[in-house]
Short mmCIF file of N, CA and C in Angstrom, two decimals:
data_model
loop_
_atom_site.label_atom_id
_atom_site.label_comp_id
_atom_site.label_asym_id
_atom_site.label_seq_id
_atom_site.Cartn_x
_atom_site.Cartn_y
_atom_site.Cartn_z
N MET A 1 -6.79 33.36 -51.76
CA MET A 1 -7.50 31.98 -52.25
C MET A 1 -8.46 31.21 -51.49
N LYS A 2 -8.02 30.82 -50.14
CA LYS A 2 -8.56 29.99 -49.26
C LYS A 2 -9.90 31.09 -48.71
N LYS A 3 -9.83 32.54 -48.64
CA LYS A 3 -10.79 33.31 -48.02
C LYS A 3 -11.86 33.28 -49.07
N THR A 4 -11.61 33.47 -50.59
CA THR A 4 -12.63 33.47 -51.43
C THR A 4 -13.44 31.93 -51.35
N ALA A 5 -12.72 31.04 -51.45
CA ALA A 5 -13.36 29.69 -51.16
C ALA A 5 -14.33 29.46 -49.89
N PHE A 6 -13.64 29.97 -48.84
CA PHE A 6 -14.45 30.23 -47.69
C PHE A 6 -15.75 30.86 -47.85
N CYS A 7 -15.79 32.15 -48.32
CA CYS A 7 -16.70 33.08 -48.38
C CYS A 7 -17.93 32.50 -49.62
N LEU A 8 -17.54 31.84 -50.25
CA LEU A 8 -18.40 31.42 -51.42
C LEU A 8 -19.62 30.49 -51.06
N PRO A 9 -19.25 29.47 -50.22
CA PRO A 9 -20.35 28.72 -49.44
C PRO A 9 -21.11 29.28 -48.55
N LEU A 10 -20.51 30.27 -47.65
CA LEU A 10 -21.39 31.09 -46.91
C LEU A 10 -22.40 32.00 -47.74
N LEU A 11 -22.09 32.54 -48.87
CA LEU A 11 -22.91 33.30 -49.89
C LEU A 11 -24.01 32.31 -50.09
N LEU A 12 -23.58 31.27 -50.71
CA LEU A 12 -24.70 30.45 -51.06
C LEU A 12 -25.74 29.88 -49.91
N LEU A 13 -25.09 29.65 -48.87
CA LEU A 13 -25.91 29.26 -47.82
C LEU A 13 -27.06 30.39 -47.12
N ALA A 14 -26.39 31.69 -47.32
CA ALA A 14 -27.09 32.92 -47.10
C ALA A 14 -28.27 33.10 -48.19
N ALA A 15 -27.87 32.92 -49.45
CA ALA A 15 -28.91 33.09 -50.41
C ALA A 15 -29.75 31.92 -50.44
N GLY A 16 -29.36 30.70 -49.78
CA GLY A 16 -30.47 29.85 -49.53
C GLY A 16 -31.59 29.96 -48.69
N ALA A 17 -30.97 30.20 -47.54
CA ALA A 17 -31.86 31.20 -46.33
C ALA A 17 -32.99 32.08 -46.82
N ALA A 18 -32.49 33.13 -47.60
CA ALA A 18 -33.27 33.97 -47.93
C ALA A 18 -34.35 33.41 -48.95
N GLN A 19 -34.02 32.51 -49.75
CA GLN A 19 -35.10 31.94 -50.68
C GLN A 19 -35.99 31.13 -49.74
N ALA A 20 -35.69 30.47 -48.84
CA ALA A 20 -36.40 29.70 -48.09
C ALA A 20 -37.31 30.41 -47.20
N GLN A 21 -36.98 31.77 -46.98
CA GLN A 21 -37.78 32.64 -46.13
C GLN A 21 -38.89 33.17 -47.09
N ASP A 22 -38.51 33.31 -48.21
CA ASP A 22 -39.61 33.99 -49.35
C ASP A 22 -40.28 32.77 -49.89
N MET A 23 -40.48 31.50 -49.38
CA MET A 23 -40.76 30.15 -50.00
C MET A 23 -42.23 30.69 -50.51
N ALA A 24 -42.61 30.64 -51.73
CA ALA A 24 -44.09 30.67 -52.07
C ALA A 24 -45.20 29.46 -51.38
N GLY A 25 -46.12 30.40 -51.02
CA GLY A 25 -47.19 29.49 -50.24
C GLY A 25 -47.14 29.38 -48.89
N CYS A 26 -45.82 29.88 -48.56
CA CYS A 26 -45.86 30.19 -47.11
C CYS A 26 -45.98 31.55 -46.39
N PRO A 27 -46.29 31.97 -45.41
CA PRO A 27 -46.34 33.43 -45.12
C PRO A 27 -45.02 34.18 -44.83
N GLN A 28 -44.89 35.04 -44.77
CA GLN A 28 -43.53 35.99 -44.67
C GLN A 28 -43.36 35.78 -43.20
N LEU A 29 -42.12 35.15 -42.83
CA LEU A 29 -41.40 35.04 -41.40
C LEU A 29 -41.16 36.12 -40.68
N PRO A 30 -41.17 36.13 -39.41
CA PRO A 30 -40.75 37.65 -38.83
C PRO A 30 -39.39 37.86 -38.79
N ALA A 31 -39.29 39.06 -39.18
CA ALA A 31 -37.89 39.80 -39.56
C ALA A 31 -37.03 39.35 -38.42
N GLY A 32 -35.65 39.15 -38.59
CA GLY A 32 -34.83 38.79 -37.70
C GLY A 32 -34.98 37.37 -37.07
N SER A 33 -35.62 36.62 -37.35
CA SER A 33 -36.26 35.25 -36.54
C SER A 33 -35.20 34.29 -36.70
N ASP A 34 -34.33 34.43 -37.88
CA ASP A 34 -33.31 33.26 -38.11
C ASP A 34 -34.00 31.91 -38.54
N LEU A 35 -35.11 32.05 -38.69
CA LEU A 35 -35.84 30.74 -39.12
C LEU A 35 -36.01 30.60 -40.82
N ILE A 36 -36.17 29.42 -41.06
CA ILE A 36 -36.33 29.07 -42.67
C ILE A 36 -37.43 28.34 -42.70
N TRP A 37 -37.98 28.21 -44.07
CA TRP A 37 -39.20 27.53 -44.27
C TRP A 37 -38.91 26.12 -44.98
N GLU A 38 -39.37 25.14 -44.55
CA GLU A 38 -39.69 23.76 -45.35
C GLU A 38 -40.89 23.88 -45.77
N HIS A 39 -41.00 23.65 -46.94
CA HIS A 39 -42.39 23.81 -47.78
C HIS A 39 -42.70 22.58 -48.77
N ARG A 40 -44.10 22.25 -48.71
CA ARG A 40 -44.45 20.98 -49.63
C ARG A 40 -45.67 21.52 -49.95
N ALA A 41 -46.19 21.83 -51.16
CA ALA A 41 -47.31 21.69 -51.95
C ALA A 41 -47.63 20.52 -52.24
N THR A 42 -49.17 20.52 -52.05
CA THR A 42 -50.15 19.37 -52.70
C THR A 42 -51.21 19.92 -53.27
N GLY A 43 -51.30 19.90 -54.46
CA GLY A 43 -52.83 20.48 -54.94
C GLY A 43 -52.98 22.07 -54.79
N ASP A 44 -53.89 22.08 -53.79
CA ASP A 44 -54.18 23.74 -53.42
C ASP A 44 -54.00 23.81 -52.09
N ALA A 45 -53.21 23.02 -51.44
CA ALA A 45 -52.77 23.33 -50.20
C ALA A 45 -51.27 23.30 -49.82
N ASP A 46 -50.82 23.89 -48.75
CA ASP A 46 -49.42 24.18 -48.82
C ASP A 46 -49.01 23.82 -47.10
N PHE A 47 -47.95 23.04 -47.02
CA PHE A 47 -47.70 22.65 -45.53
C PHE A 47 -46.29 23.40 -45.39
N CYS A 48 -45.99 23.96 -44.23
CA CYS A 48 -44.78 24.75 -43.91
C CYS A 48 -44.35 24.49 -42.68
N ARG A 49 -43.29 24.29 -42.73
CA ARG A 49 -42.68 24.13 -41.10
C ARG A 49 -41.37 25.14 -41.26
N ALA A 50 -41.53 26.09 -39.94
CA ALA A 50 -40.55 27.06 -39.66
C ALA A 50 -39.34 26.30 -38.93
N LEU A 51 -38.07 26.13 -39.46
CA LEU A 51 -37.06 25.51 -38.82
C LEU A 51 -36.09 26.56 -38.33
N ARG A 52 -35.56 26.21 -37.06
CA ARG A 52 -34.32 26.85 -36.61
C ARG A 52 -33.14 26.35 -37.01
N ALA A 53 -32.10 27.03 -36.77
CA ALA A 53 -30.64 26.97 -37.30
C ALA A 53 -30.18 25.24 -37.16
N ASP A 54 -30.78 24.53 -36.08
CA ASP A 54 -30.27 23.36 -35.59
C ASP A 54 -31.31 22.39 -36.16
N GLY A 55 -32.37 22.79 -37.05
CA GLY A 55 -33.08 21.77 -37.71
C GLY A 55 -34.41 21.60 -37.11
N THR A 56 -34.61 21.99 -35.81
CA THR A 56 -35.86 21.70 -35.04
C THR A 56 -37.05 22.55 -35.39
N GLU A 57 -38.04 22.14 -35.27
CA GLU A 57 -39.14 23.02 -35.58
C GLU A 57 -39.71 24.20 -34.73
N ALA A 58 -39.91 25.40 -35.12
CA ALA A 58 -40.16 26.31 -34.20
C ALA A 58 -41.93 26.39 -34.27
N PHE A 59 -42.63 26.35 -35.55
CA PHE A 59 -43.74 26.30 -35.21
C PHE A 59 -44.16 25.62 -36.97
N GLY A 60 -45.33 25.16 -37.13
CA GLY A 60 -45.73 24.66 -38.51
C GLY A 60 -47.03 25.16 -38.81
N LEU A 61 -47.38 25.03 -40.14
CA LEU A 61 -48.93 25.44 -40.43
C LEU A 61 -49.22 24.68 -41.91
N TYR A 62 -50.50 24.67 -41.97
CA TYR A 62 -51.07 23.88 -43.22
C TYR A 62 -52.29 24.74 -43.32
N ILE A 63 -52.00 25.12 -44.93
CA ILE A 63 -53.07 26.25 -45.59
C ILE A 63 -53.73 25.40 -46.62
N SER A 64 -55.07 25.15 -46.62
CA SER A 64 -56.03 24.42 -47.31
C SER A 64 -57.57 25.17 -47.40
N ARG A 65 -58.12 24.72 -48.39
CA ARG A 65 -59.63 25.13 -48.63
C ARG A 65 -60.55 24.72 -47.24
N GLU A 66 -60.08 23.56 -46.82
CA GLU A 66 -60.93 22.99 -45.76
C GLU A 66 -60.06 23.09 -44.36
N ALA A 67 -60.68 23.37 -43.33
CA ALA A 67 -60.15 23.32 -42.05
C ALA A 67 -59.57 21.90 -41.61
N THR A 68 -58.44 21.63 -41.18
CA THR A 68 -57.84 20.37 -40.83
C THR A 68 -57.61 20.17 -39.38
N PHE A 69 -58.35 21.12 -38.49
CA PHE A 69 -58.51 21.05 -37.44
C PHE A 69 -59.96 21.66 -36.80
N GLU A 70 -60.45 21.02 -35.77
CA GLU A 70 -61.61 21.16 -35.19
C GLU A 70 -61.39 21.82 -33.89
N PRO A 71 -61.71 23.02 -33.54
CA PRO A 71 -61.20 23.53 -32.09
C PRO A 71 -62.24 22.92 -31.11
N LYS A 72 -61.80 22.78 -29.89
CA LYS A 72 -62.87 22.29 -28.92
C LYS A 72 -62.70 23.44 -27.80
N ARG A 73 -63.86 24.12 -27.67
CA ARG A 73 -63.93 25.26 -26.76
C ARG A 73 -63.20 24.85 -25.50
N SER A 74 -63.48 23.57 -24.81
CA SER A 74 -62.69 23.12 -23.54
C SER A 74 -61.48 23.34 -23.53
N ASN A 75 -60.76 23.16 -24.70
CA ASN A 75 -59.28 23.22 -24.88
C ASN A 75 -58.78 24.93 -25.28
N ARG A 76 -59.69 25.72 -25.06
CA ARG A 76 -59.21 26.94 -25.45
C ARG A 76 -58.20 27.72 -24.22
N GLU A 77 -57.12 28.20 -24.50
CA GLU A 77 -56.17 28.82 -23.58
C GLU A 77 -55.84 30.11 -23.90
N GLU A 78 -55.06 30.77 -24.53
CA GLU A 78 -54.68 32.04 -24.56
C GLU A 78 -55.42 32.72 -25.82
N ALA A 79 -55.50 33.76 -25.84
CA ALA A 79 -56.08 34.80 -26.92
C ALA A 79 -54.87 35.42 -27.54
N GLY A 80 -55.05 35.84 -28.84
CA GLY A 80 -53.81 36.37 -29.31
C GLY A 80 -54.33 37.06 -30.72
N ALA A 81 -53.42 37.36 -31.57
CA ALA A 81 -53.74 37.67 -33.01
C ALA A 81 -52.41 37.54 -33.52
N ILE A 82 -52.80 37.03 -35.06
CA ILE A 82 -51.78 36.93 -35.91
C ILE A 82 -51.93 37.48 -37.17
N ASP A 83 -50.99 38.62 -37.92
CA ASP A 83 -51.22 39.12 -39.01
C ASP A 83 -52.79 39.98 -38.82
N GLY A 84 -52.96 40.32 -37.99
CA GLY A 84 -54.30 41.25 -37.73
C GLY A 84 -55.65 40.53 -37.50
N HIS A 85 -55.53 39.04 -37.42
CA HIS A 85 -56.44 38.22 -37.10
C HIS A 85 -56.70 38.03 -35.71
N GLU A 86 -57.70 38.13 -34.85
CA GLU A 86 -57.71 37.62 -33.51
C GLU A 86 -58.17 36.18 -33.75
N ILE A 87 -57.26 35.76 -32.68
CA ILE A 87 -57.50 34.07 -32.63
C ILE A 87 -57.26 33.87 -31.37
N HIS A 88 -57.71 32.45 -31.04
CA HIS A 88 -57.54 31.81 -29.64
C HIS A 88 -56.65 30.64 -29.81
N TRP A 89 -55.69 30.28 -29.27
CA TRP A 89 -54.66 29.44 -28.97
C TRP A 89 -55.50 28.03 -28.25
N TYR A 90 -55.45 26.86 -28.91
CA TYR A 90 -56.00 25.79 -28.27
C TYR A 90 -54.96 24.73 -27.84
N ARG A 91 -55.35 24.30 -26.47
CA ARG A 91 -54.39 23.07 -25.87
C ARG A 91 -54.51 21.90 -27.01
N ALA A 92 -53.08 21.53 -26.93
CA ALA A 92 -53.17 19.87 -27.65
C ALA A 92 -52.31 19.22 -26.59
N GLU A 93 -52.34 17.87 -26.60
CA GLU A 93 -51.82 17.12 -25.70
C GLU A 93 -50.65 16.27 -26.63
N LEU A 94 -49.70 16.09 -25.96
CA LEU A 94 -48.42 15.48 -26.51
C LEU A 94 -48.01 14.24 -25.41
N VAL A 95 -48.59 13.05 -25.68
CA VAL A 95 -48.23 12.11 -24.86
C VAL A 95 -46.52 11.93 -24.51
N THR A 96 -46.08 11.88 -25.63
CA THR A 96 -44.69 11.56 -25.70
C THR A 96 -43.63 12.81 -25.00
N LYS A 97 -44.60 13.98 -24.85
CA LYS A 97 -43.67 15.25 -24.52
C LYS A 97 -44.29 15.87 -23.54
N PRO A 98 -44.31 15.18 -22.16
CA PRO A 98 -45.16 15.64 -20.83
C PRO A 98 -44.66 17.20 -20.53
N ASN A 99 -43.61 17.49 -20.83
CA ASN A 99 -43.05 18.86 -20.34
C ASN A 99 -42.94 19.99 -21.32
N ILE A 100 -43.71 19.68 -22.27
CA ILE A 100 -43.94 20.41 -23.80
C ILE A 100 -45.44 20.98 -23.72
N GLU A 101 -45.60 22.42 -23.92
CA GLU A 101 -46.78 22.92 -24.00
C GLU A 101 -46.99 22.75 -25.66
N ALA A 102 -48.32 22.60 -26.03
CA ALA A 102 -48.37 22.53 -27.63
C ALA A 102 -49.88 23.41 -27.77
N ARG A 103 -49.77 24.08 -28.60
CA ARG A 103 -51.23 24.85 -29.15
C ARG A 103 -51.20 24.79 -30.67
N GLU A 104 -52.43 25.24 -30.96
CA GLU A 104 -52.81 25.45 -32.39
C GLU A 104 -54.19 25.96 -32.65
N THR A 105 -53.96 26.69 -33.60
CA THR A 105 -55.28 27.59 -33.92
C THR A 105 -55.57 27.55 -35.59
N LEU A 106 -56.58 28.38 -35.56
CA LEU A 106 -57.23 28.62 -37.10
C LEU A 106 -57.10 30.00 -37.31
N ILE A 107 -56.68 30.26 -38.75
CA ILE A 107 -56.97 31.63 -39.38
C ILE A 107 -57.71 31.59 -40.63
N GLU A 108 -58.65 32.18 -40.78
CA GLU A 108 -59.41 32.33 -42.42
C GLU A 108 -58.74 33.74 -42.98
N LEU A 109 -57.96 33.07 -44.07
CA LEU A 109 -57.31 33.88 -45.11
C LEU A 109 -58.34 34.79 -45.73
N ASP A 110 -57.78 36.04 -46.51
CA ASP A 110 -58.71 36.64 -47.15
C ASP A 110 -58.98 35.94 -48.61
N ASP A 111 -58.03 35.09 -48.90
CA ASP A 111 -58.38 34.42 -50.06
C ASP A 111 -59.56 32.92 -50.00
N GLY A 112 -60.04 33.15 -48.89
CA GLY A 112 -61.02 31.98 -48.51
C GLY A 112 -60.49 30.81 -48.00
N ARG A 113 -59.09 30.44 -48.15
CA ARG A 113 -58.13 29.17 -47.31
C ARG A 113 -58.29 29.62 -45.92
N VAL A 114 -58.03 28.54 -45.24
CA VAL A 114 -57.82 28.37 -43.91
C VAL A 114 -56.44 28.01 -43.47
N ALA A 115 -55.79 28.76 -42.41
CA ALA A 115 -54.27 28.21 -41.93
C ALA A 115 -54.42 27.70 -40.56
N HIS A 116 -54.09 26.37 -40.63
CA HIS A 116 -53.90 25.83 -39.20
C HIS A 116 -52.60 25.61 -38.77
N ILE A 117 -52.44 26.66 -37.42
CA ILE A 117 -50.80 26.75 -37.23
C ILE A 117 -50.87 25.89 -35.99
N TRP A 118 -49.70 25.48 -35.53
CA TRP A 118 -49.53 24.71 -34.28
C TRP A 118 -48.07 24.90 -33.93
N LEU A 119 -47.87 24.95 -32.76
CA LEU A 119 -46.31 25.06 -32.29
C LEU A 119 -46.18 24.28 -30.92
N GLN A 120 -45.00 24.04 -30.50
CA GLN A 120 -44.58 23.24 -29.37
C GLN A 120 -43.60 24.19 -28.62
N ALA A 121 -43.64 24.25 -27.03
CA ALA A 121 -42.64 24.90 -26.52
C ALA A 121 -42.58 24.47 -25.04
N ALA A 122 -41.51 24.75 -24.34
CA ALA A 122 -41.48 24.42 -23.09
C ALA A 122 -42.31 25.73 -22.32
N PRO A 123 -42.93 25.45 -21.15
CA PRO A 123 -43.71 26.37 -20.48
C PRO A 123 -43.04 27.66 -20.18
N GLY A 124 -43.66 28.89 -20.16
CA GLY A 124 -43.05 30.00 -19.57
C GLY A 124 -42.43 30.82 -20.91
N ASP A 125 -41.28 31.24 -20.61
CA ASP A 125 -40.67 32.31 -21.53
C ASP A 125 -40.35 31.60 -23.03
N PRO A 126 -40.40 30.31 -23.17
CA PRO A 126 -40.07 29.66 -24.50
C PRO A 126 -41.45 29.57 -25.21
N LEU A 127 -42.48 29.39 -24.38
CA LEU A 127 -43.93 29.50 -25.08
C LEU A 127 -44.33 30.76 -25.22
N GLN A 128 -44.17 31.68 -24.81
CA GLN A 128 -44.40 32.97 -25.06
C GLN A 128 -43.70 33.75 -26.28
N SER A 129 -42.32 33.12 -26.27
CA SER A 129 -41.67 33.38 -27.62
C SER A 129 -42.26 32.69 -28.84
N ALA A 130 -42.76 31.67 -28.47
CA ALA A 130 -43.22 30.99 -29.89
C ALA A 130 -44.69 31.61 -30.11
N PHE A 131 -45.38 32.33 -29.33
CA PHE A 131 -46.68 33.05 -29.72
C PHE A 131 -46.24 34.12 -30.37
N GLU A 132 -44.92 34.87 -29.72
CA GLU A 132 -44.56 36.24 -30.32
C GLU A 132 -44.36 35.95 -31.92
N MET A 133 -43.42 34.85 -32.13
CA MET A 133 -43.11 34.56 -33.48
C MET A 133 -44.21 34.21 -34.26
N ALA A 134 -45.09 33.48 -34.03
CA ALA A 134 -46.40 33.01 -34.94
C ALA A 134 -47.10 34.39 -34.88
N GLY A 135 -47.21 35.13 -34.04
CA GLY A 135 -48.01 36.43 -34.09
C GLY A 135 -47.54 37.24 -35.18
N ASN A 136 -46.11 37.35 -35.46
CA ASN A 136 -45.49 38.20 -36.49
C ASN A 136 -45.41 37.48 -37.91
N LEU A 137 -46.11 36.24 -38.11
CA LEU A 137 -46.15 35.89 -39.45
C LEU A 137 -47.05 36.99 -39.97
N ARG A 138 -46.78 37.18 -41.48
CA ARG A 138 -47.65 37.89 -42.58
C ARG A 138 -48.18 37.20 -43.56
N PHE A 139 -49.43 37.05 -43.74
CA PHE A 139 -50.04 36.25 -45.06
C PHE A 139 -50.49 37.38 -45.90
N GLY A 140 -49.53 37.82 -46.81
CA GLY A 140 -49.82 38.71 -47.93
C GLY A 140 -50.46 38.10 -48.99
N ALA A 141 -51.48 38.86 -49.84
CA ALA A 141 -51.89 38.40 -51.19
C ALA A 141 -51.01 37.38 -51.84
N ASP A 142 -49.84 37.90 -52.08
CA ASP A 142 -48.80 36.96 -52.72
C ASP A 142 -48.41 35.70 -52.30
N ARG A 143 -48.50 35.81 -50.89
CA ARG A 143 -48.14 34.67 -50.06
C ARG A 143 -49.33 33.51 -50.01
N GLN A 144 -50.35 33.90 -50.54
CA GLN A 144 -51.52 32.70 -50.27
C GLN A 144 -51.87 32.08 -51.56
N ILE A 145 -50.97 31.82 -52.43
CA ILE A 145 -51.35 31.13 -53.30
C ILE A 145 -50.50 29.90 -53.47
N ALA A 146 -50.97 28.91 -53.53
CA ALA A 146 -50.29 27.53 -53.62
C ALA A 146 -49.11 27.47 -54.76
N ALA A 147 -47.89 26.71 -54.23
CA ALA A 147 -46.81 27.00 -54.93
C ALA A 147 -46.85 26.05 -56.40
N GLY A 148 -47.89 25.18 -56.43
CA GLY A 148 -48.16 24.56 -57.71
C GLY A 148 -49.24 25.14 -58.64
N GLN A 149 -49.48 26.47 -58.24
CA GLN A 149 -50.57 27.13 -59.24
C GLN A 149 -49.94 28.17 -60.12
#
């Protein structure tokens, strides 16, 4: 009996994580990332935060009709790709976290909306890992519809 009572909460937790990964309005998370989405929809926009098991943000994004970020060429850092879209990461400054690298980028989606993606990580391997996770996002046609529509 104790074994069954113990397994039920784990099954519910696993089901909740699977549901969070398939959150309408957010892109598909990288396979095996153990991340879950926190999602909020407002009108035709979606706000998504990819959270680690400890509740910290791995990266976030905002999908809307209008870009919410204006890249400055002087802040351009790394080149990359996300879901087949060639992108450039732009440096952002975090005054309260001087030892953390912050980057952001824009992707024009097939449905005409724009995804503003940001991430924060320690320099070196953690930053490269964050780029890799963001690079493995998938924005399928069924993922680009706001949850409220």
